[in-house]
Short mmCIF file of C-alpha atoms in Angstrom, two decimals:
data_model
loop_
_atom_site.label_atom_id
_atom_site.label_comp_id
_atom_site.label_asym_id
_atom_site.label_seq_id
_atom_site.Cartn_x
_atom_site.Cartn_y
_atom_site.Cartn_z
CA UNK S 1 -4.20 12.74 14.16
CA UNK S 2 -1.11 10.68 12.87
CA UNK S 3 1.97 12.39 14.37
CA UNK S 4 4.06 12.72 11.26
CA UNK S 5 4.66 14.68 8.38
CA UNK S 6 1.89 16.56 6.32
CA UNK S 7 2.95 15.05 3.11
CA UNK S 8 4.62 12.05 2.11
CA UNK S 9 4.86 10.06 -1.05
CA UNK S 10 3.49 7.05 -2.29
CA UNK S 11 2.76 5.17 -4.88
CA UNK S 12 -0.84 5.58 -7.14
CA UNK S 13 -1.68 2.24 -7.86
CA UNK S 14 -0.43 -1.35 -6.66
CA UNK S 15 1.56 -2.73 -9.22
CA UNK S 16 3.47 -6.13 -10.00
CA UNK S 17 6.54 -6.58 -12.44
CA UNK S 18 8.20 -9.77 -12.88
CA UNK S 19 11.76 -10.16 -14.58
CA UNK S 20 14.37 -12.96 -15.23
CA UNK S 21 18.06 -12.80 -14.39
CA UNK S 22 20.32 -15.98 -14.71
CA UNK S 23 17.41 -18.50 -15.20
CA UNK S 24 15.93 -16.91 -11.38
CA UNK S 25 12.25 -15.12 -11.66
CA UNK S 26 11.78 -12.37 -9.43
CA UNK S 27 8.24 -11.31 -8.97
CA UNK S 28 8.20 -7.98 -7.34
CA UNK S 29 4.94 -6.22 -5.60
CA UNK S 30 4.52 -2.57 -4.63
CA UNK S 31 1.48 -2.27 -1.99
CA UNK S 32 0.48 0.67 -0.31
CA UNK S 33 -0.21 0.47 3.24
CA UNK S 34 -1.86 1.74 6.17
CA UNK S 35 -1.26 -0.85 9.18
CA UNK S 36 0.99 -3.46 9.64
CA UNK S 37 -1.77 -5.89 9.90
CA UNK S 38 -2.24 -5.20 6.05
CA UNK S 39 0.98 -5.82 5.72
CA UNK S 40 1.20 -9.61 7.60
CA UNK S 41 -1.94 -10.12 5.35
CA UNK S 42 -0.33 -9.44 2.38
CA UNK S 43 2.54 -11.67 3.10
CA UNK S 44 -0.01 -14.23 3.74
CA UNK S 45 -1.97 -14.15 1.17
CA UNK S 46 1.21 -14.02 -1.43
CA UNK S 47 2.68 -17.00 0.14
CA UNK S 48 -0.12 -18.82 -0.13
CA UNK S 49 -0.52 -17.89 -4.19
CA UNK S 50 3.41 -18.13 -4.58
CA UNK S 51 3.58 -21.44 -2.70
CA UNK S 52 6.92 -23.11 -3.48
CA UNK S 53 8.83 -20.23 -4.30
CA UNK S 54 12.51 -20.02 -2.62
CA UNK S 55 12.65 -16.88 -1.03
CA UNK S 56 9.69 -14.31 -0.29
CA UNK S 57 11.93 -11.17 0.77
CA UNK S 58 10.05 -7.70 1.51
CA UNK S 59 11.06 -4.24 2.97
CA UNK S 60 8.20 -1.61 4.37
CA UNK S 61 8.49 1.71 5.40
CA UNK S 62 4.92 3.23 7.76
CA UNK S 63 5.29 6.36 8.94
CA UNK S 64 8.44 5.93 10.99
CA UNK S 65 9.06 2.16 11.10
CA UNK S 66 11.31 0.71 8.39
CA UNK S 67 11.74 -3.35 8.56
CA UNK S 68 12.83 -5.28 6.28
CA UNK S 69 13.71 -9.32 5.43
CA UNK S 70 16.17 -11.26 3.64
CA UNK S 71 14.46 -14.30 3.96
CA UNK S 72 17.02 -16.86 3.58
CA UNK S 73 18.87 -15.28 1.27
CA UNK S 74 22.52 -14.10 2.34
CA UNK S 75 22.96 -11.25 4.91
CA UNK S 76 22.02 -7.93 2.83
CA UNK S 77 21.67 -9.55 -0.15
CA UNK S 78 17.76 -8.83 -0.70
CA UNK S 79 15.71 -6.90 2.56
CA UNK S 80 18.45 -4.09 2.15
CA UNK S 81 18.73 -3.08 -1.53
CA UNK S 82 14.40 -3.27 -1.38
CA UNK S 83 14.48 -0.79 1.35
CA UNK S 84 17.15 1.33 -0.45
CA UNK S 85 15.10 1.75 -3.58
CA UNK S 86 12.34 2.73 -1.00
CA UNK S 87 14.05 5.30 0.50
CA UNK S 88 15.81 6.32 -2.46
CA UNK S 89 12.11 7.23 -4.24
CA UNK S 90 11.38 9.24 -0.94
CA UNK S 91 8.22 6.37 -0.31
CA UNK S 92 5.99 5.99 2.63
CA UNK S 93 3.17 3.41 3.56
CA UNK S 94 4.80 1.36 1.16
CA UNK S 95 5.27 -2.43 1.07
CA UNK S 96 7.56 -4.06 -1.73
CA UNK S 97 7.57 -8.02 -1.54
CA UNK S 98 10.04 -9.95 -4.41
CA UNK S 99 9.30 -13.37 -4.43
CA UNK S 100 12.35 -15.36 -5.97
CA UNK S 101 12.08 -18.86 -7.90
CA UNK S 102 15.72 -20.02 -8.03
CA UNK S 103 16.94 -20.73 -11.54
CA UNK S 104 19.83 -22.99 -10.50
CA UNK S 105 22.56 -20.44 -11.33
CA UNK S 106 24.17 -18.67 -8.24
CA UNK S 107 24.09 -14.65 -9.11
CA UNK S 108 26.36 -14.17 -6.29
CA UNK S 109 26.32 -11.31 -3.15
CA UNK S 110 26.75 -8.32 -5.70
CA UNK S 111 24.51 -9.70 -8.14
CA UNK S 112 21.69 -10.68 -5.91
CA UNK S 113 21.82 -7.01 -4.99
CA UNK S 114 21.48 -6.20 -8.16
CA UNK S 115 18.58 -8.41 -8.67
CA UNK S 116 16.07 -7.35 -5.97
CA UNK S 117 17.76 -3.56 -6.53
CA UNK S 118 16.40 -3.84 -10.42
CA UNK S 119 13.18 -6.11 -9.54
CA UNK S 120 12.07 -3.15 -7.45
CA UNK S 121 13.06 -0.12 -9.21
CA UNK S 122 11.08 -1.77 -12.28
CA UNK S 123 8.00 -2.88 -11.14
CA UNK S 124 8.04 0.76 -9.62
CA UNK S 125 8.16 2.28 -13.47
CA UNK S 126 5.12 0.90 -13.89
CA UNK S 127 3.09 3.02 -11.36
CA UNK S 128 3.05 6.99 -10.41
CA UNK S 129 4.56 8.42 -7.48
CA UNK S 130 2.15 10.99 -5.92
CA UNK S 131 1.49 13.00 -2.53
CA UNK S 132 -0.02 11.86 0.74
CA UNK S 133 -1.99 13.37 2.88
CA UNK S 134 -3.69 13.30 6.31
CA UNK S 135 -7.15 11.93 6.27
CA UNK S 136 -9.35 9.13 7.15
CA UNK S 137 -11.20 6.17 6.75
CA UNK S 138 -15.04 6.83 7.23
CA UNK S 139 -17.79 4.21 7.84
CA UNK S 140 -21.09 5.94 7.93
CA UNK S 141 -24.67 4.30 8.69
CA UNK S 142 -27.69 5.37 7.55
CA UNK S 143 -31.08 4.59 6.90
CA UNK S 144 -32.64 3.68 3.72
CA UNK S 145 -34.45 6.51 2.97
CA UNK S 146 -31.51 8.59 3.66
CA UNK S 147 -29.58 7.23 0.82
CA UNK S 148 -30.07 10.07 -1.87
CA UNK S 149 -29.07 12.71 0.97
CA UNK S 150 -25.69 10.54 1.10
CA UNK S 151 -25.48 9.47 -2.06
CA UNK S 152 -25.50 13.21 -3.14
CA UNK S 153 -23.32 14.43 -0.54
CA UNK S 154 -20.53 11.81 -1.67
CA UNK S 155 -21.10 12.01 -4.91
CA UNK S 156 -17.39 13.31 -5.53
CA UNK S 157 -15.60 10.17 -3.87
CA UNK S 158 -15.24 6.94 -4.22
CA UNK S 159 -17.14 4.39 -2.03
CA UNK S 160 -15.00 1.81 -1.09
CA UNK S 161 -17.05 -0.72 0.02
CA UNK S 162 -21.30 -0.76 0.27
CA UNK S 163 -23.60 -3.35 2.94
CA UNK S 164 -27.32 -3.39 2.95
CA UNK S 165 -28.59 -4.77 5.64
CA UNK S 166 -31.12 -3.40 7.98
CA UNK S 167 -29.27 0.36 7.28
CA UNK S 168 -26.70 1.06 4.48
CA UNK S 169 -23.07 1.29 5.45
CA UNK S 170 -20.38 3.02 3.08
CA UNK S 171 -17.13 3.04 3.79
CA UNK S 172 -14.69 5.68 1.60
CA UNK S 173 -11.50 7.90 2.23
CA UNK S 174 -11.15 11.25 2.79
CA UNK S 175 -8.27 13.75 3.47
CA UNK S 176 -8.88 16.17 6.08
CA UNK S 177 -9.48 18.92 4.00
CA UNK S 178 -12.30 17.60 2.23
CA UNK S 179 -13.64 16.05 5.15
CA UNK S 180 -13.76 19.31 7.05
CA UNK S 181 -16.37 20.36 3.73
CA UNK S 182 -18.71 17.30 4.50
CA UNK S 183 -18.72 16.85 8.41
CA UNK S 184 -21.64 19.06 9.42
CA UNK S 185 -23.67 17.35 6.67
CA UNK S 186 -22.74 14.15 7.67
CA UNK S 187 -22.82 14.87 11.55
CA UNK S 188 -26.03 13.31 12.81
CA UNK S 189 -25.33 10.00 10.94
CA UNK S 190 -23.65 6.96 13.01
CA UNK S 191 -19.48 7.64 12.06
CA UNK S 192 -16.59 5.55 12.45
CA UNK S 193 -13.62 7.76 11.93
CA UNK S 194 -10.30 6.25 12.00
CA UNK S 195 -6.81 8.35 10.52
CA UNK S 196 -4.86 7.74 7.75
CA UNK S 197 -3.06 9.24 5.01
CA UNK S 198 -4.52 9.49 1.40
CA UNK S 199 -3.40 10.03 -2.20
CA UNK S 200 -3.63 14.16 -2.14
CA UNK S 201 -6.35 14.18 -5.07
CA UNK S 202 -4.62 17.44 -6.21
CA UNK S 203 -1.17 16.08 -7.27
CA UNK S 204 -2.52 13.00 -9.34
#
């Protein structure tokens, strides 16, 4: 099991905001996270859709690690004041990414601060800030004709992903606590169990 905390904070739902300040748009993205493979995806992917843009600065915080990146922009100017809104909410597994088109007016040290400070504290109104807790990611395979048996035993949670093939895989997320009430019924199926923390279904 994840050697942290029992509960931590996140955020409900992914969420973008964008604002304008001096002529510059700053496009901000909240992400919650498990790995930091999602999190070098992510960065990927929004470069790619955000091609051209003059800075793509981002702060994370997993578990223990905290990174962030100013991205060309001056020395604590941007990485810093994302993280500090971060930490400030008391968030974990969180990515925020502010992507920054340059308006052609200079905002300055303080008010770049400002900037990302605002961009993320914003886009961060526009989601709910709920519990974590520890759990995991299940992939189960079954056989066809086992599908009611499943279907009815996981009937309460939501199926991330489905594949039909030769068997059926589902692949969902569970806290501990309600995976504790499934895992003898579930037991004899081919598992894939790997930890995480969840959204604590009780606090949202």
């Amino acid at each position: 099991m994840i050697n942290l905390v029992n509960k931590m904070k996140t955020i409900k739902h992914n969420v973008k905001n964008e604002i304008i300040i001096n002529k510059s748009r700053f496009i901000c993205f909240l992400h919650k996270i498990n790995s930091e493979t999602e999190i070098n995806q992510l960065l990927e992917k929004l470069k790619k859709e955000y091609k051209g843009a003059t800075h793509y600065c981002y702060a994370y915080i997993l578990g223990n690690v905290k990174r962030f990146n100013d991205d060309g922009e001056p020395n604590g100017t941007a990485g810093i004041p994302i993280l500090n809104v971060l930490e400030k909410n008391e968030l974990n597994h969180i990515l925020a990414v502010v992507i920054r088109y340059f308006g052609g007016v200079k905002l300055g040290a303080g008010g770049l601060v400002r900037a990302y400070s605002t961009s993320v504290s914003e886009c961060l109104n526009k989601t709910k800030i709920v519990n974590m807790v520890e759990g995991y990611e299940i992939t189960i395979k079954f056989n066809y004709e086992k599908s009611k048996i499943i279907d009815h035993i996981l009937k309460d949670y939501n199926i991330l992903n489905k594949k039909f093939s030769d068997n059926i895989t589902y692949v969902f997320k569970i806290s501990s606590k309600n995976y504790e009430k499934i895992e003898k019924q579930i037991k004899d199926f081919e598992i894939n169990k790997k930890s995480i923390f969840v959204i604590d279904s009780s606090n949202t």
